[in-house]
Coordinates of C-alpha atoms in Angstrom, one line a residue:
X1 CA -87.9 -17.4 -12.2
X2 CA -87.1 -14.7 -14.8
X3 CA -90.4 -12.7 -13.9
X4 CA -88.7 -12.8 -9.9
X5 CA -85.3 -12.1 -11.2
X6 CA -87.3 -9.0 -13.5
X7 CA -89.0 -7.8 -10.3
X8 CA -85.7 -7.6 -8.2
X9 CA -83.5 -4.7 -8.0
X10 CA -80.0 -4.5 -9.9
X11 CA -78.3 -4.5 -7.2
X12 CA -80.0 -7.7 -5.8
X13 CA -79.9 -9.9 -9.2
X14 CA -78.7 -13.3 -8.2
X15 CA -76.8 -15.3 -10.6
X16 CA -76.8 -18.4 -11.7
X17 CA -73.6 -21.0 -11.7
X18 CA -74.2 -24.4 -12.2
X19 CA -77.6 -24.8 -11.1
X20 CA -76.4 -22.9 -7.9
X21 CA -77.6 -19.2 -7.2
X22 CA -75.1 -16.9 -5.8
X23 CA -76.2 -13.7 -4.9
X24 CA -74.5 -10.2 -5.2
X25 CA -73.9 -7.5 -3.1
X26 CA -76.7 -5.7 -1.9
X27 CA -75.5 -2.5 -2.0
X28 CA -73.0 -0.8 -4.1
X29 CA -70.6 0.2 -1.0
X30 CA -70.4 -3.1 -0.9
X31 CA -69.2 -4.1 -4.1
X32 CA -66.4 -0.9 -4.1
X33 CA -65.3 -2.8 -1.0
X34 CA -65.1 -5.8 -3.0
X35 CA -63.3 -4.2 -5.5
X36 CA -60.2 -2.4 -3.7
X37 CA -59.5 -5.2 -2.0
X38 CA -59.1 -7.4 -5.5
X39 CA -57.2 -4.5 -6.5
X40 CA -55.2 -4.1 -3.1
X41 CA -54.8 -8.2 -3.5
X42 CA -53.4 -7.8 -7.2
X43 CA -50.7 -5.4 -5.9
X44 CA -49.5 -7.8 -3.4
X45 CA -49.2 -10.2 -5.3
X46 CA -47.2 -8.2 -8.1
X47 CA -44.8 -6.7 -5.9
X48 CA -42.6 -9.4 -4.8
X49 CA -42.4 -9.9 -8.5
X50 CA -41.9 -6.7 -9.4
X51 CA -38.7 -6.6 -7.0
X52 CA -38.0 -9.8 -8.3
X53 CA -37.4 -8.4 -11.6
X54 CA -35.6 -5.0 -10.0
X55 CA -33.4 -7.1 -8.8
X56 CA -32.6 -9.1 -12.0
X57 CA -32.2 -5.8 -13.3
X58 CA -29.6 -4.9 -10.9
X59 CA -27.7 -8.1 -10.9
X60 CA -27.7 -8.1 -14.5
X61 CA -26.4 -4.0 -14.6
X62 CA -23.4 -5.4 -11.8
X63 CA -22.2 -8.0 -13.9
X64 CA -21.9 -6.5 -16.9
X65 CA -21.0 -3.0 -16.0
X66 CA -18.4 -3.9 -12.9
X67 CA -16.1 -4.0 -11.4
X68 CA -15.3 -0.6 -13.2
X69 CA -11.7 0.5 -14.6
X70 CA -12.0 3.5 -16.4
X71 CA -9.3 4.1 -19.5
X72 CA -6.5 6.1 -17.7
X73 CA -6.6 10.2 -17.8
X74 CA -2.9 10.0 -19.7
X75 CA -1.5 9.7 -22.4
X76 CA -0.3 5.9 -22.7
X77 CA -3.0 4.0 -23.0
X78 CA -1.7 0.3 -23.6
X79 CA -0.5 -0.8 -20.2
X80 CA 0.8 -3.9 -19.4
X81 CA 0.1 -6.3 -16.4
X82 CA 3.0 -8.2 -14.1
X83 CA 2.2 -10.3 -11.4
X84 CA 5.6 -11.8 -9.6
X85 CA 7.0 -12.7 -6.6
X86 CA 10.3 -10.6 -6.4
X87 CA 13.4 -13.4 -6.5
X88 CA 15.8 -13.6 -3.8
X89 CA 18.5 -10.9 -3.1
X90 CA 21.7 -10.7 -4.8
X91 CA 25.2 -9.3 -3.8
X92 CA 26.9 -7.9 -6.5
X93 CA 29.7 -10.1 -6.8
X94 CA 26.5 -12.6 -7.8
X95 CA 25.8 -14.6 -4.8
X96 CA 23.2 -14.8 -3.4
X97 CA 22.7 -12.4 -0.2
X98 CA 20.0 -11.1 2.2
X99 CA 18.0 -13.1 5.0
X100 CA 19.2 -16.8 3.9
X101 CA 18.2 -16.2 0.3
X102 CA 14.9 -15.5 1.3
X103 CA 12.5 -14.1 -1.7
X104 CA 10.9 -11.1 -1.2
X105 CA 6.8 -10.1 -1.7
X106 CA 4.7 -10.7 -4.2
X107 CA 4.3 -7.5 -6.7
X108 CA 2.0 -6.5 -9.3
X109 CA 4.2 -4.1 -12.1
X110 CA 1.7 -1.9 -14.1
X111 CA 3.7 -0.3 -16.7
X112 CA 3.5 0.9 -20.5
X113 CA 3.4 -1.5 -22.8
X114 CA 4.4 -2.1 -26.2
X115 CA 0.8 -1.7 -28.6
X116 CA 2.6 -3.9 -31.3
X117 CA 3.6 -6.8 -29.6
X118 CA 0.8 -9.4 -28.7
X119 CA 0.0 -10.0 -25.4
X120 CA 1.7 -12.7 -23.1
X121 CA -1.4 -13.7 -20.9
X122 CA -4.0 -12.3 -18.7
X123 CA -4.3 -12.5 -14.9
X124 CA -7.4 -12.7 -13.0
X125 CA -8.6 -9.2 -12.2
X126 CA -8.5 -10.8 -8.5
X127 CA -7.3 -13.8 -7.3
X128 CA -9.6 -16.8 -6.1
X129 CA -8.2 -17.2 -2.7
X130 CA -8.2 -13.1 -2.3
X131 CA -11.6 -13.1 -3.1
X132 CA -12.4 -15.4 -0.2
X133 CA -10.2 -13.0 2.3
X134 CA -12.0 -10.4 1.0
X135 CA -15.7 -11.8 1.4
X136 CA -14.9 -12.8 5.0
X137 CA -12.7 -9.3 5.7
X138 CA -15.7 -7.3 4.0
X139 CA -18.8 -9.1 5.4
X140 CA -20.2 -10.1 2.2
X141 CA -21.6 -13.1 0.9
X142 CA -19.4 -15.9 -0.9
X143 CA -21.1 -16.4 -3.9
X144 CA -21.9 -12.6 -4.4
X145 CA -17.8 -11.5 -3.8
X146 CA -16.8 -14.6 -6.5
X147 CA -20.1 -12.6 -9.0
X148 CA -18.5 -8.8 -8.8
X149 CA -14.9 -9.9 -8.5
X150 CA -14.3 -13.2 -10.4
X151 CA -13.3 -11.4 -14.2
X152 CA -10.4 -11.0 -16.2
X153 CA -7.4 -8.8 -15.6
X154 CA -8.0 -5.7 -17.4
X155 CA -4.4 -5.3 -18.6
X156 CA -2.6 -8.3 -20.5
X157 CA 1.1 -9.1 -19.9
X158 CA 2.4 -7.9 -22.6
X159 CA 6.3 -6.5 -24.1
X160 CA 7.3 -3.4 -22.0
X161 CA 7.8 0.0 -24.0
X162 CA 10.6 1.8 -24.2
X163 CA 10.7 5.6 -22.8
X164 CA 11.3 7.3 -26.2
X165 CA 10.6 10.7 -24.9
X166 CA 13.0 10.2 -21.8
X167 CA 16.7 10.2 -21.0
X168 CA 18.0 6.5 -22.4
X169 CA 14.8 5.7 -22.6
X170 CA 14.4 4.6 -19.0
X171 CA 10.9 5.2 -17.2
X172 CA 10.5 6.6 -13.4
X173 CA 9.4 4.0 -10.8
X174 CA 6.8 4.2 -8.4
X175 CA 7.1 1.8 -5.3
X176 CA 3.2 2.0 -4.0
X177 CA 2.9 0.5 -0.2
X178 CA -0.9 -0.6 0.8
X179 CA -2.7 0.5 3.6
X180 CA -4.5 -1.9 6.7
X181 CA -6.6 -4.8 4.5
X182 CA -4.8 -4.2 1.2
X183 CA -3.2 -6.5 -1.5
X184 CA -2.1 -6.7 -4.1
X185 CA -5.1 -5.9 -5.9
X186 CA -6.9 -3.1 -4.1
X187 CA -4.6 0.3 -6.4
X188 CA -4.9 -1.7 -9.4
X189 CA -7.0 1.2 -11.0
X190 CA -5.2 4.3 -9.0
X191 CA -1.8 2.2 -10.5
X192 CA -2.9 1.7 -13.7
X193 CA -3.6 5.7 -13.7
X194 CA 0.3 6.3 -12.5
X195 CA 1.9 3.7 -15.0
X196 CA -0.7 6.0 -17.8
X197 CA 1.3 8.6 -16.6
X198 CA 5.0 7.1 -18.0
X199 CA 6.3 5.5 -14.7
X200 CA 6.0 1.4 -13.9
X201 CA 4.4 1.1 -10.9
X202 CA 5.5 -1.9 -8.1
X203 CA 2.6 -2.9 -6.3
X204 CA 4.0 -4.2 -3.1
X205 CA 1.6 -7.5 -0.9
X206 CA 2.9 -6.4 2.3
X207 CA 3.5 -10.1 4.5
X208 CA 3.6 -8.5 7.5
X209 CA -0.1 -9.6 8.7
X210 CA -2.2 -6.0 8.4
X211 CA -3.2 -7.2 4.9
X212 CA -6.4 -9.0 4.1
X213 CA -4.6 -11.5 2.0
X214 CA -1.1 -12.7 1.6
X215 CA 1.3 -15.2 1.1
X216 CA 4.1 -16.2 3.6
X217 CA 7.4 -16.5 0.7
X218 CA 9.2 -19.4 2.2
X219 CA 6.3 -21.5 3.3
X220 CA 3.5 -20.8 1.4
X221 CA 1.3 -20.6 4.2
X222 CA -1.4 -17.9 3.9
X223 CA -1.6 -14.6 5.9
X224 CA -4.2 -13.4 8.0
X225 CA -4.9 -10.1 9.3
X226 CA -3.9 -10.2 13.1
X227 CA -6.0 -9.3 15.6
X228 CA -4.9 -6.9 18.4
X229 CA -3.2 -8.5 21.4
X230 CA -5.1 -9.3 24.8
X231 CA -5.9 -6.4 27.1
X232 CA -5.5 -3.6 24.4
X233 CA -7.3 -0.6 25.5
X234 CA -6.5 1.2 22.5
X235 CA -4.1 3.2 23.4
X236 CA -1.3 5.0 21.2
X237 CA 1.2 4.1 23.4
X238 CA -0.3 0.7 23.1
X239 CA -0.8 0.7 19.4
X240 CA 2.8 2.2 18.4
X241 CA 4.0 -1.1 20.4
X242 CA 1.7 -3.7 18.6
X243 CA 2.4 -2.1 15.5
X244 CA 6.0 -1.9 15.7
X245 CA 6.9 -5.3 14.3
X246 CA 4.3 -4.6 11.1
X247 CA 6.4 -1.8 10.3
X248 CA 9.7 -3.3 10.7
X249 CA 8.8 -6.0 8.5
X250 CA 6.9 -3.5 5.9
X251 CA 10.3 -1.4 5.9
X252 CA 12.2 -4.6 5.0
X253 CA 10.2 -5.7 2.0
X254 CA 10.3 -1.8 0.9
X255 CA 13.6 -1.4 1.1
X256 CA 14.8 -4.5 -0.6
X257 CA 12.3 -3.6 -3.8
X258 CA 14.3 -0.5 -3.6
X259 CA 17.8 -2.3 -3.7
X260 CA 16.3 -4.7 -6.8
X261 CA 14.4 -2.0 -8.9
X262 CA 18.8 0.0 -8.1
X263 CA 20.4 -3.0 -9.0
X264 CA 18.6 -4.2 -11.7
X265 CA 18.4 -1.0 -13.5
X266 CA 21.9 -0.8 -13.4
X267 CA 22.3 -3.9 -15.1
X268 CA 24.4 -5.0 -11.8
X269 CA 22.7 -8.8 -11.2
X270 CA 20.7 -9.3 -14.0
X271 CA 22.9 -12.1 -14.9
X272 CA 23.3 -13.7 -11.6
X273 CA 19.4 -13.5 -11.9
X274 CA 19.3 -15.5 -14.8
X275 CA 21.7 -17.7 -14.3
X276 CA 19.6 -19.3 -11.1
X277 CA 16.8 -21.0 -13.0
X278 CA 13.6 -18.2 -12.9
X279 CA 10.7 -18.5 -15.0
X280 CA 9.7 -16.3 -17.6
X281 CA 7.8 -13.8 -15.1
X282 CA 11.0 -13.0 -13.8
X283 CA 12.8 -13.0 -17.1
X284 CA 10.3 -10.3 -18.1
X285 CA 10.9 -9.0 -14.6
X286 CA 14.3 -8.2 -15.7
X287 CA 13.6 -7.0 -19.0
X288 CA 11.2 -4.5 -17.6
X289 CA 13.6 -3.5 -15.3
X290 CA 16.2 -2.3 -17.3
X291 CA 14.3 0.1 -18.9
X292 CA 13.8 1.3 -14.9
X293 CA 15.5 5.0 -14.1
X294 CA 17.4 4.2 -10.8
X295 CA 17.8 7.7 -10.1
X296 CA 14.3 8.7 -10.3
X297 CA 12.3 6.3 -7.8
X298 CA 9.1 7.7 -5.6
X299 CA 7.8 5.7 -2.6
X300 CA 4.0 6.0 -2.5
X301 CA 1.4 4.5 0.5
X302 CA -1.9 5.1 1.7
X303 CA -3.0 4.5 5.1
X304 CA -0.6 2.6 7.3
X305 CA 1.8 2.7 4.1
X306 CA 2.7 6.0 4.7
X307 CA 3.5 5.1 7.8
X308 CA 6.3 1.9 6.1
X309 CA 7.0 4.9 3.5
X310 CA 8.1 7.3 6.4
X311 CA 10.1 5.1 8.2
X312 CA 12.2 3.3 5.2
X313 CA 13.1 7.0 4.2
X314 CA 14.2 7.5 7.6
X315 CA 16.0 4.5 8.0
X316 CA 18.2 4.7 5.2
X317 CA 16.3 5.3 1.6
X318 CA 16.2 8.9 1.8
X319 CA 19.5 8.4 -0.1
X320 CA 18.4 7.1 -3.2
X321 CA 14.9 7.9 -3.3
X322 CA 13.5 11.3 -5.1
X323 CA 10.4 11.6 -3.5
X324 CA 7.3 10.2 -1.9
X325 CA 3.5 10.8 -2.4
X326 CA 1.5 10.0 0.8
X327 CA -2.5 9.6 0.6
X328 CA -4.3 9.7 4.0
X329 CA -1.3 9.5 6.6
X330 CA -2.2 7.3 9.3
X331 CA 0.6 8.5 12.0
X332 CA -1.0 7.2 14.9
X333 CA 1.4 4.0 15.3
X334 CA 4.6 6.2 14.7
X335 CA 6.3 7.4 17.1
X336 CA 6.9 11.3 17.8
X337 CA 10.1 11.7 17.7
X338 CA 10.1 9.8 14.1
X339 CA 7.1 12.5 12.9
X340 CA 8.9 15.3 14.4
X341 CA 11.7 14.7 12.0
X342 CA 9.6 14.8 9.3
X343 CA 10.1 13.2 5.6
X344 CA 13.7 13.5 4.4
X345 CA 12.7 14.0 0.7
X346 CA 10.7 16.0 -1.1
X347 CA 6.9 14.5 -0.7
X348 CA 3.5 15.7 -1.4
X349 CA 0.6 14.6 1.0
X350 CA -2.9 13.8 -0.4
X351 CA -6.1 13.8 1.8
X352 CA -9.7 12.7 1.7
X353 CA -12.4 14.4 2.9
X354 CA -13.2 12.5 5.7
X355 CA -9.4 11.7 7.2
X356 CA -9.1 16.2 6.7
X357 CA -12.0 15.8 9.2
X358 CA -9.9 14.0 12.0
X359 CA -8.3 16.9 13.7
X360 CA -6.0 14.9 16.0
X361 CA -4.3 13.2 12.3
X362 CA -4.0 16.9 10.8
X363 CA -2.6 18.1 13.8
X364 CA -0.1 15.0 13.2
X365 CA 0.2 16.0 9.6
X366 CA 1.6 19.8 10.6
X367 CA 4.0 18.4 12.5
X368 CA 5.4 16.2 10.0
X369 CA 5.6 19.0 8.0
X370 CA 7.8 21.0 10.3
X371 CA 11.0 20.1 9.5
X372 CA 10.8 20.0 5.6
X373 CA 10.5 23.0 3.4
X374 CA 8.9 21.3 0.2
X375 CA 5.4 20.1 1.2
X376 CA 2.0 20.8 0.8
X377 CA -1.2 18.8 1.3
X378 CA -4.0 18.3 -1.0
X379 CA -7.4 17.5 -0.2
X380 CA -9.7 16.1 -2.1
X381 CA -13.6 17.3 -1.3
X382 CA -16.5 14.4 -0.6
X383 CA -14.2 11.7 -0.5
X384 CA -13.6 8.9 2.0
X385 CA -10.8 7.6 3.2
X386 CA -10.8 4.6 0.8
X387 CA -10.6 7.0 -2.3
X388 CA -7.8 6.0 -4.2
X389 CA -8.6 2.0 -3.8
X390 CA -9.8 -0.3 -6.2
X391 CA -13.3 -0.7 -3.8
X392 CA -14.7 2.9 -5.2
X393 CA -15.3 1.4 -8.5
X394 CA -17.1 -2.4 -7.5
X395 CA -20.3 -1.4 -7.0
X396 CA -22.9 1.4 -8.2
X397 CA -22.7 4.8 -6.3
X398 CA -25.5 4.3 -4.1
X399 CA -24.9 0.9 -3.3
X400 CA -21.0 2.5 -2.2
X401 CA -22.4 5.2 -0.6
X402 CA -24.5 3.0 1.7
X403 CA -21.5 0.8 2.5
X404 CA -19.3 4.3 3.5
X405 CA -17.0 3.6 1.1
X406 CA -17.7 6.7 -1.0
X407 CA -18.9 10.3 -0.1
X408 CA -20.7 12.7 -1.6
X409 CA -18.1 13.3 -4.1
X410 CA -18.9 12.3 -7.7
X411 CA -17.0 9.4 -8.3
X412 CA -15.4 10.3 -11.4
X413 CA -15.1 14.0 -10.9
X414 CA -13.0 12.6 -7.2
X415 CA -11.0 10.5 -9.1
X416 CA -10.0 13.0 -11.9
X417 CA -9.0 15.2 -9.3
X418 CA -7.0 13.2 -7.3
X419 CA -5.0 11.8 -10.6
X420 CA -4.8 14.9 -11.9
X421 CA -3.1 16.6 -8.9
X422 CA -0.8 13.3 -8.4
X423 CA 0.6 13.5 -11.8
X424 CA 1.0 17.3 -11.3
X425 CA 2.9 16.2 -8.4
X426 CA 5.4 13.7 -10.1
X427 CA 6.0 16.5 -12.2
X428 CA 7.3 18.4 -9.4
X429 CA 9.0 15.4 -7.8
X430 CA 10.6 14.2 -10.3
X431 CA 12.1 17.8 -11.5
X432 CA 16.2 19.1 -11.5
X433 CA 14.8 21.8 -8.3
X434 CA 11.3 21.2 -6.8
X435 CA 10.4 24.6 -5.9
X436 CA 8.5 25.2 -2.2
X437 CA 5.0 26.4 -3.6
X438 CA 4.5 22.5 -5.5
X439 CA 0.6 23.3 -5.8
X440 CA -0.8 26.6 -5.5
X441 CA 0.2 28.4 -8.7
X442 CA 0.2 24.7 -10.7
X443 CA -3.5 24.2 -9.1
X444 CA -4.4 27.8 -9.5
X445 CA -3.7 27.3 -13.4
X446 CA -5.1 23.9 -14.0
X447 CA -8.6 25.0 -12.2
X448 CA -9.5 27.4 -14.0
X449 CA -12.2 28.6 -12.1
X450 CA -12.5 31.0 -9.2
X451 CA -10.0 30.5 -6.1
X452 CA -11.9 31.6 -2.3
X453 CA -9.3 32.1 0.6
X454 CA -10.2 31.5 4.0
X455 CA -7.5 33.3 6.2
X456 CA -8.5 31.4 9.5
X457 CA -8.1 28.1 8.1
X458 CA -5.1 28.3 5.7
X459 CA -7.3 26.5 3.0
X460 CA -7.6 27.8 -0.5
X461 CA -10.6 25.8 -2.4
X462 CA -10.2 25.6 -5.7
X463 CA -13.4 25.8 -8.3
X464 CA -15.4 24.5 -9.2
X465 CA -16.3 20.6 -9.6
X466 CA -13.6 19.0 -9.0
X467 CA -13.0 20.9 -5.5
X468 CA -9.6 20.4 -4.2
X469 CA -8.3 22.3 -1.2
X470 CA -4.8 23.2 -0.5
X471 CA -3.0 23.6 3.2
X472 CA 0.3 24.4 2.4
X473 CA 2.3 23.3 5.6

């Protein structure tokens, strides 16, 4: 055997494996063959593992780097965190008024806090039954919803602060009004940056059914988002109908936060309050209100809140209101002759990218801005329309960008922008005399960078990152 084996060629050697002979290749073109598909093997076998493990990787970067809430671009930087359901009106004489004592929404109250008081408790960031809404509203999975969204509430409860640096140390209030699918958790962030600011900030859970989660106040009973009623084409004649209802609820539950953040600040009911057997949520409620500024409250919405915002000026707010912020105006379900009267306060109008793109909600836009001589839009470069909402900051930036819900904007360059030109509007807003020209020569200065005018357009971008345009109506 070993003088046969020593006679044949390398390439024919047979081996020898338990008394069985096996023989090679017998050629080498054979054995490379051989070889690549081992090696072509090995990699298929590796890569489910390796995504496997990209995967992990990714999970493991989610949970412990999101949800995102950056520390706020101002200068207060301990915030505290309110979640109550506003109690039912109150005359002034102390009984009890309104629609049969009914209680109004449920609000979440972002304000400055006191840094040397310890805090009273912490919320969930999001709320377990709003996380289910959410899941089924969004198209996401269960159990990967409850993995991004089930954490703690970034701010704690905690001893309001007093407004040292303001007149009887009383702070301005923002009432914010959600868009379509809101709640009360979707501005958390974008409130969280206005409280920063030195304002407390209402977060209003609209019950009027365009929400993707609420509670009904009297019954308990939760809120769905409605769908549209049989035969709708889509019309706007059609949609200004089946929205009509929304809004009239949406401008009741504005306008009696209004009446409470008035009253309440003016120490008016805060004993009749008391007196009917709240908890402490609403005893803090009171004590945070007091340190309110009656005469200095904004109405702020995005979406089909500007549309609430628009209509509870126009319907009797104007008069005690100082201004109103509106982010991505969706006019379509208001009627013409309420957009041809325009906003009876001083306002300042915020787009995204996208919604600058929609020419038949610009053109709507102008037109609101007819009859008012302070206003100017602002819009912010590579965003989408959900912006300014909590949903920005879930996820990575690619994962976002592959759901639409960002644009090619930088994430934190769009949101420095946008909360840098909101606070430069409060400013404004909340001035003795806002002048006409709120923006250009405040955005001109705070750029700092090269301005390019385009005559045909009316748009002056502003340089360079953080890329905000201005249309002065």
């Amino acid at each position: 055997r070993d003088a046969e084996l020593a006679e044949s060629p390398p390439f024919e050697t047979r081996m020898v494996r338990g008394g069985s002979a096996i023989p090679r290749p017998t050629s080498m073109a054979a054995f490379s063959r051989g070889k690549r598909f081992r090696s072509c093997l090995v990699a298929l076998l590796a890569l489910p593992v390796l995504l496997a493990v990209a995967c992990m990787l990714l999970v493991l970067h989610v949970r412990l780097h999101y949800p995102q809430h950056p520390s706020p671009l101002a200068e207060h930087s301990q915030l505290g965190c309110l979640r109550v359901r506003l109690p039912p009106p109150v005359r002034k004489d102390g009984r009890r008024g309104g629609t049969a004592g009914r209680p109004g929404p449920m609000l979440q109250l972002l304000y400055p806090a006191d840094a040397s008081a310890a805090a009273l408790g912490r919320e969930r960031y999001v709320r377990p039954p709003v996380i289910q809404a959410l899941a089924k509203t969004l198209g996401f999975p269960l159990w990967f919803s409850h993995f991004v969204l089930a954490r703690a509430g970034v701010d704690a409860t905690r001893v309001p602060a007093r407004a040292l640096g303001r007149e009887a140390g009383r702070w301005p209030v923002v009432v914010f009004s959600s868009g379509m699918w809101g709640c009360l958790e979707m501005y958390t962030q974008f409130g969280r940056e206005l409280a920063a600011a030195g304002t407390i900030v209402v977060l209003v859970e609209h019950e009027d059914g365009s929400g993707s989660y609420a509670e009904d106040a009297c019954t308990g009973e939760v809120l769905r988002p409605q769908p549209p009623p049989r035969n709708y084409s889509g019309s706007r004649r059609e949609l200004i109908r089946w929205r009509r209802p929304f809004l009239r609820k949406r401008v009741e539950e504005l306008r009696q936060v209004v009446d409470f953040v008035r009253q309440m600040a003016g120490g008016v009911v805060k004993s009749a309050h008391q007196g009917a057997g709240e908890d402490e949520g609403h005893g803090l409620l009171f004590d945070l209100m007091s340190l309110a500024d009656p005469s200095a409250v904004i109405l702020a919405g995005h979406s089909f809140g500007t549309a609430s915002v628009l209509l509870a000026l126009q319907q009797g707010l104007a008069g005690v209101v100082r201004g109103a912020l509106l982010y991505d105006p969706w006019l379509a379900p208001v009627p013409d002759r309420a957009i041809n009267a325009g906003v009876p306060v001083p306002y300042a109008i915020f787009l995204s990218g996208e919604w600058a793109g929609y020419s038949h909600e610009v053109a709507r836009i102008r037109a609101l801005g007819r009859r008012r001589k302070a206003a100017a839009v602002a819009c912010v470069a590579g965003t989408r329309h959900q912006w300014i909402s909590d949903a920005t900051f879930w996820l990575p930036q690619f994962m976002l960008r592959h759901l639409h819900v960002l644009g090619p904007a930088d994430r934190q360059l769009a949101h420095a922008a946008t909360v840098q030109a909101t606070r430069l509007a409060l400013e404004e807003l909340l001035s003795e005399r806002p002048c006409r020209a709120v923006f250009r020569p405040t955005f001109r200065a705070w750029a700092r960078g090269p301005v390019e005018s385009s005559l045909s357009s009316d748009l002056a971008v502003l340089h360079p990152q953080l890329s905000l345009d201005l249309m002065p109506l």
